[in-house]
mmCIF file of C-alpha atoms in Angstrom:
data_model
loop_
_atom_site.group_PDB
_atom_site.id
_atom_site.type_symbol
_atom_site.label_atom_id
_atom_site.label_comp_id
_atom_site.label_asym_id
_atom_site.label_seq_id
_atom_site.Cartn_x
_atom_site.Cartn_y
_atom_site.Cartn_z
ATOM 1 C CA UNK A 67 187.602 50.627 -94.253
ATOM 2 C CA UNK A 68 184.422 52.568 -93.161
ATOM 3 C CA UNK A 69 184.860 56.181 -92.230
ATOM 4 C CA UNK A 70 182.373 57.697 -89.728
ATOM 5 C CA UNK A 71 181.684 61.379 -89.878
ATOM 6 C CA UNK A 72 180.862 63.482 -86.813
ATOM 7 C CA UNK A 73 177.274 63.751 -88.026
ATOM 8 C CA UNK A 74 176.868 59.998 -88.446
ATOM 9 C CA UNK A 75 178.389 59.450 -85.002
ATOM 10 C CA UNK A 76 175.951 61.959 -83.535
ATOM 11 C CA UNK A 77 173.075 60.178 -85.272
ATOM 12 C CA UNK A 78 174.150 56.845 -83.813
ATOM 13 C CA UNK A 79 174.382 58.440 -80.355
ATOM 14 C CA UNK A 80 170.907 59.898 -80.683
ATOM 15 C CA UNK A 81 169.474 56.536 -81.793
ATOM 16 C CA UNK A 82 171.262 54.800 -78.931
ATOM 17 C CA UNK A 83 169.939 57.337 -76.424
ATOM 18 C CA UNK A 84 166.418 57.055 -77.836
ATOM 19 C CA UNK A 85 166.656 53.284 -77.533
ATOM 20 C CA UNK A 86 167.732 53.537 -73.907
ATOM 21 C CA UNK A 87 164.857 55.911 -73.108
ATOM 22 C CA UNK A 88 162.307 53.684 -74.864
ATOM 23 C CA UNK A 89 163.678 50.652 -73.083
ATOM 24 C CA UNK A 90 163.416 52.415 -69.725
ATOM 25 C CA UNK A 91 159.867 53.564 -70.472
ATOM 26 C CA UNK A 92 158.942 50.036 -71.520
ATOM 27 C CA UNK A 93 160.390 48.677 -68.296
ATOM 28 C CA UNK A 94 158.346 51.171 -66.265
ATOM 29 C CA UNK A 95 155.212 50.383 -68.261
ATOM 30 C CA UNK A 96 155.713 46.640 -67.809
ATOM 31 C CA UNK A 97 156.324 47.102 -64.082
ATOM 32 C CA UNK A 98 153.147 49.150 -63.758
ATOM 33 C CA UNK A 99 151.166 46.636 -65.827
ATOM 34 C CA UNK A 100 152.434 43.807 -63.617
ATOM 35 C CA UNK A 101 151.026 45.430 -60.481
ATOM 36 C CA UNK A 102 147.654 44.146 -59.259
ATOM 37 C CA UNK A 103 144.606 46.238 -60.047
ATOM 38 C CA UNK A 104 142.637 47.322 -56.969
ATOM 39 C CA UNK A 105 139.310 49.116 -57.315
ATOM 40 C CA UNK A 106 138.316 51.456 -54.482
ATOM 41 C CA UNK A 107 134.548 51.806 -54.075
ATOM 42 C CA UNK A 108 133.759 54.886 -51.983
ATOM 43 C CA UNK A 109 130.573 55.183 -49.953
ATOM 44 C CA UNK A 110 131.324 58.187 -47.739
ATOM 45 C CA UNK A 111 131.759 58.177 -43.965
ATOM 46 C CA UNK A 112 134.387 59.749 -41.718
ATOM 47 C CA UNK A 113 137.230 58.660 -43.996
ATOM 48 C CA UNK A 114 135.710 61.137 -46.470
ATOM 49 C CA UNK A 115 134.901 63.689 -43.752
ATOM 50 C CA UNK A 116 136.166 67.171 -42.986
ATOM 51 C CA UNK A 117 136.258 69.256 -39.806
ATOM 52 C CA UNK A 118 136.369 73.011 -39.333
ATOM 53 C CA UNK A 119 139.916 72.836 -37.930
ATOM 54 C CA UNK A 120 142.719 70.374 -37.296
ATOM 55 C CA UNK A 121 141.634 70.202 -33.659
ATOM 56 C CA UNK A 122 138.234 68.739 -34.633
ATOM 57 C CA UNK A 123 138.593 64.974 -34.416
ATOM 58 C CA UNK A 124 135.072 64.180 -33.189
ATOM 59 C CA UNK A 125 133.111 67.161 -34.518
ATOM 60 C CA UNK A 126 133.044 67.166 -38.309
ATOM 61 C CA UNK A 127 130.881 66.571 -41.386
ATOM 62 C CA UNK A 128 131.083 63.058 -42.842
ATOM 63 C CA UNK A 129 130.999 62.147 -46.538
ATOM 64 C CA UNK A 130 132.474 65.344 -48.000
ATOM 65 C CA UNK A 131 135.640 64.296 -49.855
ATOM 66 C CA UNK A 132 135.170 62.464 -53.201
ATOM 67 C CA UNK A 133 137.133 59.318 -53.990
ATOM 68 C CA UNK A 134 139.412 60.961 -56.553
ATOM 69 C CA UNK A 135 140.688 63.386 -53.899
ATOM 70 C CA UNK A 136 141.110 60.582 -51.368
ATOM 71 C CA UNK A 137 143.299 58.662 -53.794
ATOM 72 C CA UNK A 138 145.181 61.745 -54.994
ATOM 73 C CA UNK A 139 146.158 62.415 -51.380
ATOM 74 C CA UNK A 140 147.939 59.047 -51.229
ATOM 75 C CA UNK A 141 150.539 58.955 -54.045
ATOM 76 C CA UNK A 142 152.222 56.067 -52.200
ATOM 77 C CA UNK A 143 149.440 53.792 -53.475
ATOM 78 C CA UNK A 144 151.100 53.773 -56.906
ATOM 79 C CA UNK A 145 153.942 51.754 -55.391
ATOM 80 C CA UNK A 146 151.494 49.064 -54.253
ATOM 81 C CA UNK A 147 148.989 48.627 -57.061
ATOM 82 C CA UNK A 148 147.247 50.128 -60.015
ATOM 83 C CA UNK A 149 144.381 51.834 -58.177
ATOM 84 C CA UNK A 150 141.154 53.139 -59.649
ATOM 85 C CA UNK A 151 138.257 54.706 -57.776
ATOM 86 C CA UNK A 152 134.494 54.786 -58.079
ATOM 87 C CA UNK A 153 132.013 56.824 -56.036
ATOM 88 C CA UNK A 154 129.131 54.461 -55.258
ATOM 89 C CA UNK A 155 127.496 56.557 -52.513
ATOM 90 C CA UNK A 156 128.438 59.631 -50.509
ATOM 91 C CA UNK A 157 126.602 59.156 -47.202
ATOM 92 C CA UNK A 158 127.199 58.724 -43.490
ATOM 93 C CA UNK A 159 126.956 55.016 -42.736
ATOM 94 C CA UNK A 160 124.171 55.296 -40.158
ATOM 95 C CA UNK A 161 121.990 56.126 -43.169
ATOM 96 C CA UNK A 162 122.774 52.855 -44.977
ATOM 97 C CA UNK A 163 119.583 51.067 -45.993
ATOM 98 C CA UNK A 164 118.891 47.568 -47.318
ATOM 99 C CA UNK A 165 118.814 49.077 -50.805
ATOM 100 C CA UNK A 166 122.325 50.462 -50.302
ATOM 101 C CA UNK A 167 123.529 47.023 -49.189
ATOM 102 C CA UNK A 168 122.056 45.373 -52.271
ATOM 103 C CA UNK A 169 123.451 47.937 -54.711
ATOM 104 C CA UNK A 170 126.900 47.818 -53.167
ATOM 105 C CA UNK A 171 126.918 44.016 -53.039
ATOM 106 C CA UNK A 172 125.882 43.763 -56.691
ATOM 107 C CA UNK A 173 128.655 46.172 -57.721
ATOM 108 C CA UNK A 174 131.284 44.272 -55.724
ATOM 109 C CA UNK A 175 130.101 41.006 -57.259
ATOM 110 C CA UNK A 176 130.282 42.406 -60.780
ATOM 111 C CA UNK A 177 133.800 43.752 -60.245
ATOM 112 C CA UNK A 178 134.984 40.484 -58.709
ATOM 113 C CA UNK A 179 134.092 38.721 -61.974
ATOM 114 C CA UNK A 180 136.347 40.996 -64.054
ATOM 115 C CA UNK A 181 139.627 39.393 -65.027
ATOM 116 C CA UNK A 182 141.426 42.744 -64.790
ATOM 117 C CA UNK A 183 140.414 43.312 -61.144
ATOM 118 C CA UNK A 184 142.557 41.658 -58.461
ATOM 119 C CA UNK A 185 141.094 43.143 -55.300
ATOM 120 C CA UNK A 186 138.377 45.492 -54.066
ATOM 121 C CA UNK A 187 138.434 48.085 -51.268
ATOM 122 C CA UNK A 188 135.263 49.694 -49.892
ATOM 123 C CA UNK A 189 135.646 52.943 -47.948
ATOM 124 C CA UNK A 190 132.821 53.169 -45.423
ATOM 125 C CA UNK A 191 131.606 55.048 -42.393
ATOM 126 C CA UNK A 192 132.387 53.206 -39.178
ATOM 127 C CA UNK A 193 128.908 53.232 -37.601
ATOM 128 C CA UNK A 194 127.599 50.367 -39.751
ATOM 129 C CA UNK A 195 130.861 49.225 -41.346
ATOM 130 C CA UNK A 196 130.693 45.861 -39.579
ATOM 131 C CA UNK A 197 127.190 45.197 -40.909
ATOM 132 C CA UNK A 198 128.158 45.885 -44.523
ATOM 133 C CA UNK A 199 131.314 43.787 -44.196
ATOM 134 C CA UNK A 200 129.314 40.847 -42.857
ATOM 135 C CA UNK A 201 126.668 41.212 -45.576
ATOM 136 C CA UNK A 202 129.353 41.058 -48.281
ATOM 137 C CA UNK A 203 131.007 38.145 -46.486
ATOM 138 C CA UNK A 204 127.741 36.197 -46.732
ATOM 139 C CA UNK A 205 126.728 37.047 -50.274
ATOM 140 C CA UNK A 206 129.652 37.787 -52.638
ATOM 141 C CA UNK A 207 131.086 34.607 -54.102
ATOM 142 C CA UNK A 208 134.732 35.299 -54.849
ATOM 143 C CA UNK A 209 138.165 34.383 -53.541
ATOM 144 C CA UNK A 210 139.524 37.802 -54.503
ATOM 145 C CA UNK A 211 140.326 39.990 -51.494
ATOM 146 C CA UNK A 212 137.516 42.339 -50.461
ATOM 147 C CA UNK A 213 138.554 44.848 -47.802
ATOM 148 C CA UNK A 214 136.268 47.298 -46.005
ATOM 149 C CA UNK A 215 137.969 50.289 -44.427
ATOM 150 C CA UNK A 216 137.060 53.448 -42.549
ATOM 151 C CA UNK A 217 138.558 55.905 -40.122
ATOM 152 C CA UNK A 218 137.715 57.308 -36.730
ATOM 153 C CA UNK A 219 138.995 60.800 -37.515
ATOM 154 C CA UNK A 220 138.474 62.949 -40.624
ATOM 155 C CA UNK A 221 141.447 63.640 -42.852
ATOM 156 C CA UNK A 222 141.532 67.254 -41.670
ATOM 157 C CA UNK A 223 142.230 66.262 -38.044
ATOM 158 C CA UNK A 224 145.511 66.035 -36.198
ATOM 159 C CA UNK A 225 146.672 62.392 -36.175
ATOM 160 C CA UNK A 226 144.061 61.440 -38.781
ATOM 161 C CA UNK A 227 143.982 57.670 -39.235
ATOM 162 C CA UNK A 228 142.255 57.382 -42.601
ATOM 163 C CA UNK A 229 145.299 57.631 -44.875
ATOM 164 C CA UNK A 230 147.193 54.755 -43.266
ATOM 165 C CA UNK A 231 144.033 52.677 -42.951
ATOM 166 C CA UNK A 232 143.341 53.129 -46.673
ATOM 167 C CA UNK A 233 146.960 52.395 -47.588
ATOM 168 C CA UNK A 234 146.790 49.185 -45.545
ATOM 169 C CA UNK A 235 143.472 48.239 -47.152
ATOM 170 C CA UNK A 236 144.920 48.564 -50.661
ATOM 171 C CA UNK A 237 148.004 46.628 -49.580
ATOM 172 C CA UNK A 238 145.848 43.775 -48.285
ATOM 173 C CA UNK A 239 143.521 43.833 -51.311
ATOM 174 C CA UNK A 240 146.514 43.672 -53.644
ATOM 175 C CA UNK A 241 148.121 40.714 -51.894
ATOM 176 C CA UNK A 242 147.717 37.106 -52.959
ATOM 177 C CA UNK A 243 147.913 35.871 -49.362
ATOM 178 C CA UNK A 244 144.614 37.645 -48.531
ATOM 179 C CA UNK A 245 142.699 35.601 -51.107
ATOM 180 C CA UNK A 246 140.052 33.196 -49.851
ATOM 181 C CA UNK A 247 139.924 34.593 -46.310
ATOM 182 C CA UNK A 248 136.488 36.183 -46.651
ATOM 183 C CA UNK A 249 135.708 39.868 -46.413
ATOM 184 C CA UNK A 250 138.291 41.695 -44.320
ATOM 185 C CA UNK A 251 138.408 44.952 -42.349
ATOM 186 C CA UNK A 252 141.675 46.879 -41.977
ATOM 187 C CA UNK A 253 141.707 49.414 -39.161
ATOM 188 C CA UNK A 254 144.468 50.533 -36.801
ATOM 189 C CA UNK A 255 147.106 48.216 -38.386
ATOM 190 C CA UNK A 256 144.956 45.117 -37.792
ATOM 191 C CA UNK A 257 143.323 42.760 -40.290
ATOM 192 C CA UNK A 258 139.968 41.687 -38.919
ATOM 193 C CA UNK A 259 137.366 39.234 -40.157
ATOM 194 C CA UNK A 260 134.300 41.036 -41.471
ATOM 195 C CA UNK A 261 132.207 38.460 -39.615
ATOM 196 C CA UNK A 262 133.773 38.867 -36.197
ATOM 197 C CA UNK A 263 134.697 42.527 -35.933
ATOM 198 C CA UNK A 264 132.671 45.126 -34.009
ATOM 199 C CA UNK A 265 132.981 48.810 -33.263
ATOM 200 C CA UNK A 266 133.682 48.901 -29.530
ATOM 201 C CA UNK A 267 134.345 52.575 -28.904
ATOM 202 C CA UNK A 268 133.547 55.805 -30.720
ATOM 203 C CA UNK A 269 136.384 58.190 -29.785
ATOM 204 C CA UNK A 270 139.574 56.150 -30.237
ATOM 205 C CA UNK A 271 141.366 54.936 -33.342
ATOM 206 C CA UNK A 272 141.518 51.368 -31.996
ATOM 207 C CA UNK A 273 137.739 51.199 -32.196
ATOM 208 C CA UNK A 274 137.308 47.908 -34.053
ATOM 209 C CA UNK A 275 137.882 44.666 -32.192
ATOM 210 C CA UNK A 276 136.911 41.017 -32.286
ATOM 211 C CA UNK A 277 136.497 38.894 -29.190
ATOM 212 C CA UNK A 278 138.314 36.123 -31.087
ATOM 213 C CA UNK A 279 141.224 38.376 -32.052
ATOM 214 C CA UNK A 280 142.407 39.778 -35.387
ATOM 215 C CA UNK A 281 143.327 37.549 -38.308
ATOM 216 C CA UNK A 282 146.599 39.416 -38.668
ATOM 217 C CA UNK A 283 148.361 42.752 -38.908
ATOM 218 C CA UNK A 284 149.717 45.063 -41.582
ATOM 219 C CA UNK A 285 153.130 46.519 -40.786
ATOM 220 C CA UNK A 286 154.835 48.802 -43.331
ATOM 221 C CA UNK A 287 152.873 47.293 -46.187
ATOM 222 C CA UNK A 288 153.448 43.653 -45.269
ATOM 223 C CA UNK A 289 150.772 41.244 -44.044
ATOM 224 C CA UNK A 290 151.321 39.031 -41.012
ATOM 225 C CA UNK A 291 148.659 36.334 -40.485
ATOM 226 C CA UNK A 292 147.881 34.546 -37.222
ATOM 227 C CA UNK A 293 144.556 32.766 -37.777
ATOM 228 C CA UNK A 294 141.977 32.062 -40.475
ATOM 229 C CA UNK A 295 138.156 32.254 -40.344
ATOM 230 C CA UNK A 296 136.360 28.923 -39.977
ATOM 231 C CA UNK A 297 132.735 30.024 -40.421
ATOM 232 C CA UNK A 298 131.287 29.745 -43.936
ATOM 233 C CA UNK A 299 131.796 32.743 -46.214
ATOM 234 C CA UNK A 300 132.055 33.974 -49.816
ATOM 235 C CA UNK A 301 132.694 31.015 -52.153
ATOM 236 C CA UNK A 302 131.570 28.537 -49.477
ATOM 237 C CA UNK A 303 128.313 30.406 -48.845
ATOM 238 C CA UNK A 304 124.920 29.119 -49.952
ATOM 239 C CA UNK A 305 123.823 32.714 -50.554
ATOM 240 C CA UNK A 306 124.552 34.737 -53.677
ATOM 241 C CA UNK A 307 124.045 38.473 -54.078
ATOM 242 C CA UNK A 308 123.304 37.937 -57.776
ATOM 243 C CA UNK A 309 120.116 36.091 -56.803
ATOM 244 C CA UNK A 310 118.914 38.465 -54.064
ATOM 245 C CA UNK A 311 116.549 41.161 -55.312
ATOM 246 C CA UNK A 312 115.112 42.321 -51.961
ATOM 247 C CA UNK A 313 115.690 41.774 -48.251
ATOM 248 C CA UNK A 314 112.870 40.931 -45.817
ATOM 249 C CA UNK A 315 112.028 43.198 -42.889
ATOM 250 C CA UNK A 316 113.982 42.214 -39.773
ATOM 251 C CA UNK A 317 114.188 44.474 -36.736
ATOM 252 C CA UNK A 318 115.721 44.541 -33.262
ATOM 253 C CA UNK A 319 114.077 44.993 -29.859
ATOM 254 C CA UNK A 320 116.273 45.829 -26.871
ATOM 255 C CA UNK A 321 116.094 44.100 -23.507
ATOM 256 C CA UNK A 322 116.463 46.184 -20.316
ATOM 257 C CA UNK A 323 115.247 46.435 -16.746
ATOM 258 C CA UNK A 324 111.513 47.176 -16.488
ATOM 259 C CA UNK A 325 111.124 46.278 -20.169
ATOM 260 C CA UNK A 326 107.644 46.587 -21.662
ATOM 261 C CA UNK A 327 106.175 44.870 -24.719
ATOM 262 C CA UNK A 328 105.309 47.972 -26.754
ATOM 263 C CA UNK A 329 108.199 47.503 -29.176
ATOM 264 C CA UNK A 330 107.544 43.789 -29.689
ATOM 265 C CA UNK A 331 103.887 44.384 -30.467
ATOM 266 C CA UNK A 332 104.614 47.365 -32.736
ATOM 267 C CA UNK A 333 107.082 45.403 -34.829
ATOM 268 C CA UNK A 334 104.562 42.584 -35.129
ATOM 269 C CA UNK A 335 101.937 44.989 -36.455
ATOM 270 C CA UNK A 336 104.507 46.465 -38.851
ATOM 271 C CA UNK A 337 104.870 43.077 -40.542
ATOM 272 C CA UNK A 338 108.418 42.048 -39.682
ATOM 273 C CA UNK A 339 109.495 38.582 -40.828
ATOM 274 C CA UNK A 340 111.901 38.142 -37.926
ATOM 275 C CA UNK A 341 112.610 39.952 -34.671
ATOM 276 C CA UNK A 342 116.019 39.981 -33.014
ATOM 277 C CA UNK A 343 115.713 40.154 -29.230
ATOM 278 C CA UNK A 344 118.851 41.843 -27.867
ATOM 279 C CA UNK A 345 118.641 40.339 -24.413
ATOM 280 C CA UNK A 346 120.628 40.898 -21.264
ATOM 281 C CA UNK A 347 123.369 38.448 -20.266
ATOM 282 C CA UNK A 348 122.929 35.133 -22.058
ATOM 283 C CA UNK A 349 120.204 36.533 -24.296
ATOM 284 C CA UNK A 350 117.806 36.598 -21.346
ATOM 285 C CA UNK A 351 114.179 37.584 -21.900
ATOM 286 C CA UNK A 352 112.189 39.452 -19.233
ATOM 287 C CA UNK A 353 109.269 37.446 -17.873
ATOM 288 C CA UNK A 354 106.762 40.076 -19.012
ATOM 289 C CA UNK A 355 108.059 39.843 -22.625
ATOM 290 C CA UNK A 356 107.909 36.062 -23.063
ATOM 291 C CA UNK A 357 104.212 35.781 -23.914
ATOM 292 C CA UNK A 358 104.411 38.582 -26.488
ATOM 293 C CA UNK A 359 107.358 36.912 -28.206
ATOM 294 C CA UNK A 360 105.590 33.537 -28.165
ATOM 295 C CA UNK A 361 102.501 35.125 -29.724
ATOM 296 C CA UNK A 362 104.624 36.740 -32.401
ATOM 297 C CA UNK A 363 106.230 33.392 -33.206
ATOM 298 C CA UNK A 364 102.796 31.761 -33.408
ATOM 299 C CA UNK A 365 101.868 34.360 -36.034
ATOM 300 C CA UNK A 366 104.800 33.238 -38.215
ATOM 301 C CA UNK A 367 107.489 35.721 -37.159
ATOM 302 C CA UNK A 368 110.902 34.201 -36.408
ATOM 303 C CA UNK A 369 112.236 35.035 -32.933
ATOM 304 C CA UNK A 370 116.014 35.157 -32.627
ATOM 305 C CA UNK A 371 117.640 35.515 -29.221
ATOM 306 C CA UNK A 372 120.818 37.590 -29.250
ATOM 307 C CA UNK A 373 122.608 39.443 -26.446
ATOM 308 C CA UNK A 374 123.333 43.107 -25.896
ATOM 309 C CA UNK A 375 126.666 42.356 -24.156
ATOM 310 C CA UNK A 376 129.709 42.906 -26.395
ATOM 311 C CA UNK A 377 131.307 39.450 -26.043
ATOM 312 C CA UNK A 378 130.376 35.839 -25.386
ATOM 313 C CA UNK A 379 127.613 33.869 -27.082
ATOM 314 C CA UNK A 380 124.035 32.776 -26.504
ATOM 315 C CA UNK A 381 123.483 29.154 -25.482
ATOM 316 C CA UNK A 382 120.485 27.365 -26.898
ATOM 317 C CA UNK A 383 117.875 26.263 -24.320
ATOM 318 C CA UNK A 384 119.673 28.187 -21.589
ATOM 319 C CA UNK A 385 117.633 30.991 -19.989
ATOM 320 C CA UNK A 386 114.726 30.140 -22.305
ATOM 321 C CA UNK A 387 113.365 26.808 -23.684
ATOM 322 C CA UNK A 388 114.142 27.583 -27.316
ATOM 323 C CA UNK A 389 113.121 24.126 -28.541
ATOM 324 C CA UNK A 390 109.720 24.436 -26.862
ATOM 325 C CA UNK A 391 109.081 27.963 -28.166
ATOM 326 C CA UNK A 392 110.599 27.287 -31.613
ATOM 327 C CA UNK A 393 113.013 30.181 -31.233
ATOM 328 C CA UNK A 394 116.477 30.569 -32.773
ATOM 329 C CA UNK A 395 119.660 31.655 -30.985
ATOM 330 C CA UNK A 396 122.170 33.980 -32.633
ATOM 331 C CA UNK A 397 125.270 32.167 -31.295
ATOM 332 C CA UNK A 398 128.072 34.772 -31.017
ATOM 333 C CA UNK A 399 126.559 37.340 -33.369
ATOM 334 C CA UNK A 400 125.667 40.668 -31.837
ATOM 335 C CA UNK A 401 122.122 41.938 -32.572
ATOM 336 C CA UNK A 402 123.072 44.074 -35.586
ATOM 337 C CA UNK A 403 124.871 41.182 -37.254
ATOM 338 C CA UNK A 404 122.146 38.712 -36.316
ATOM 339 C CA UNK A 405 119.804 40.996 -38.230
ATOM 340 C CA UNK A 406 122.031 40.863 -41.316
ATOM 341 C CA UNK A 407 122.218 37.056 -41.273
ATOM 342 C CA UNK A 408 118.483 36.698 -40.612
ATOM 343 C CA UNK A 409 117.627 38.894 -43.604
ATOM 344 C CA UNK A 410 119.922 36.955 -45.904
ATOM 345 C CA UNK A 411 118.807 33.553 -44.568
ATOM 346 C CA UNK A 412 115.118 34.396 -44.944
ATOM 347 C CA UNK A 413 115.631 34.852 -48.685
ATOM 348 C CA UNK A 414 116.208 31.076 -48.745
ATOM 349 C CA UNK A 415 114.111 29.527 -45.967
ATOM 350 C CA UNK A 416 111.298 30.190 -43.493
ATOM 351 C CA UNK A 417 112.041 27.063 -41.437
ATOM 352 C CA UNK A 418 113.316 27.739 -37.902
ATOM 353 C CA UNK A 419 115.479 24.607 -37.827
ATOM 354 C CA UNK A 420 117.163 25.654 -41.045
ATOM 355 C CA UNK A 421 117.653 29.135 -39.625
ATOM 356 C CA UNK A 422 119.328 27.682 -36.556
ATOM 357 C CA UNK A 423 121.665 25.610 -38.747
ATOM 358 C CA UNK A 424 122.575 28.765 -40.651
ATOM 359 C CA UNK A 425 123.320 30.653 -37.425
ATOM 360 C CA UNK A 426 125.649 27.833 -36.309
ATOM 361 C CA UNK A 427 127.472 27.688 -39.653
ATOM 362 C CA UNK A 428 127.870 31.360 -40.558
#
């Protein structure tokens, strides 16, 4: 018969307790390791902004809060994913240049190739958020979720929207059901296509809309999907950010009553490769501007008819004889997005018929 002393019993108890603690810690570690890894790339904007007081929701300084503080202010993210942050830029988005687009796209592409990265979130100012989202949608070849997010109010404001928007973005980026749907935008509880979405108003939190409707919604950390994008994107794109070293000059001229041709002629002299005409109505062109645009096309510059109206699309050979003039129509892309697609397309082709095919397909 074995006799246990009090000391040996205490030793057994201590070993048992240590085993329980180690087991619990292992369980926690395994649970954390099993969570998807989402990388947050910060570029600045209102979501990183700060106002003088809580009452300042429209008057504030953008791009002030670094990514580590943004993430530290959302401890709830640890329940969703393993989240790491990287400060790519710290600027207001109206100051985004082609070089910023290329650098950001190359970083997103590199991260998407890492086996230990499951999703990517880009925090961004709202003024050009839609342009960056569309650029990534065209050029980054991955099925992993890429989500662009911003806010309409700085984090210092009453009813600030950035925290929930960022939480939703990480939730979407961490989810398997967001894979293969192209670049997404999460704002105001909605999941929008980076291709379709536009900023429609500048003083409300429901600023981002698509005329074709959102792809889905995020409610309490769960995704609800209602449609899928049908235009070509990401892995189905013929464009690849890894092959693009520079973007050609493409600019926009605005149509209006009593329009003159000064802008058209100035852009021609500046050496643009394509000019987006943001026309009235169905991409209409004022009679006094037609000859200047024709002359620009004859010099080798691509002319792309878009519309300044927020919704609808431009019909080919309606309003203007596009076939006769060898012009391209932007379909349903607003001028700023037509510019993005034209720049990317011109890295591959200078043929107007090919450009028109690309505008139909993307």
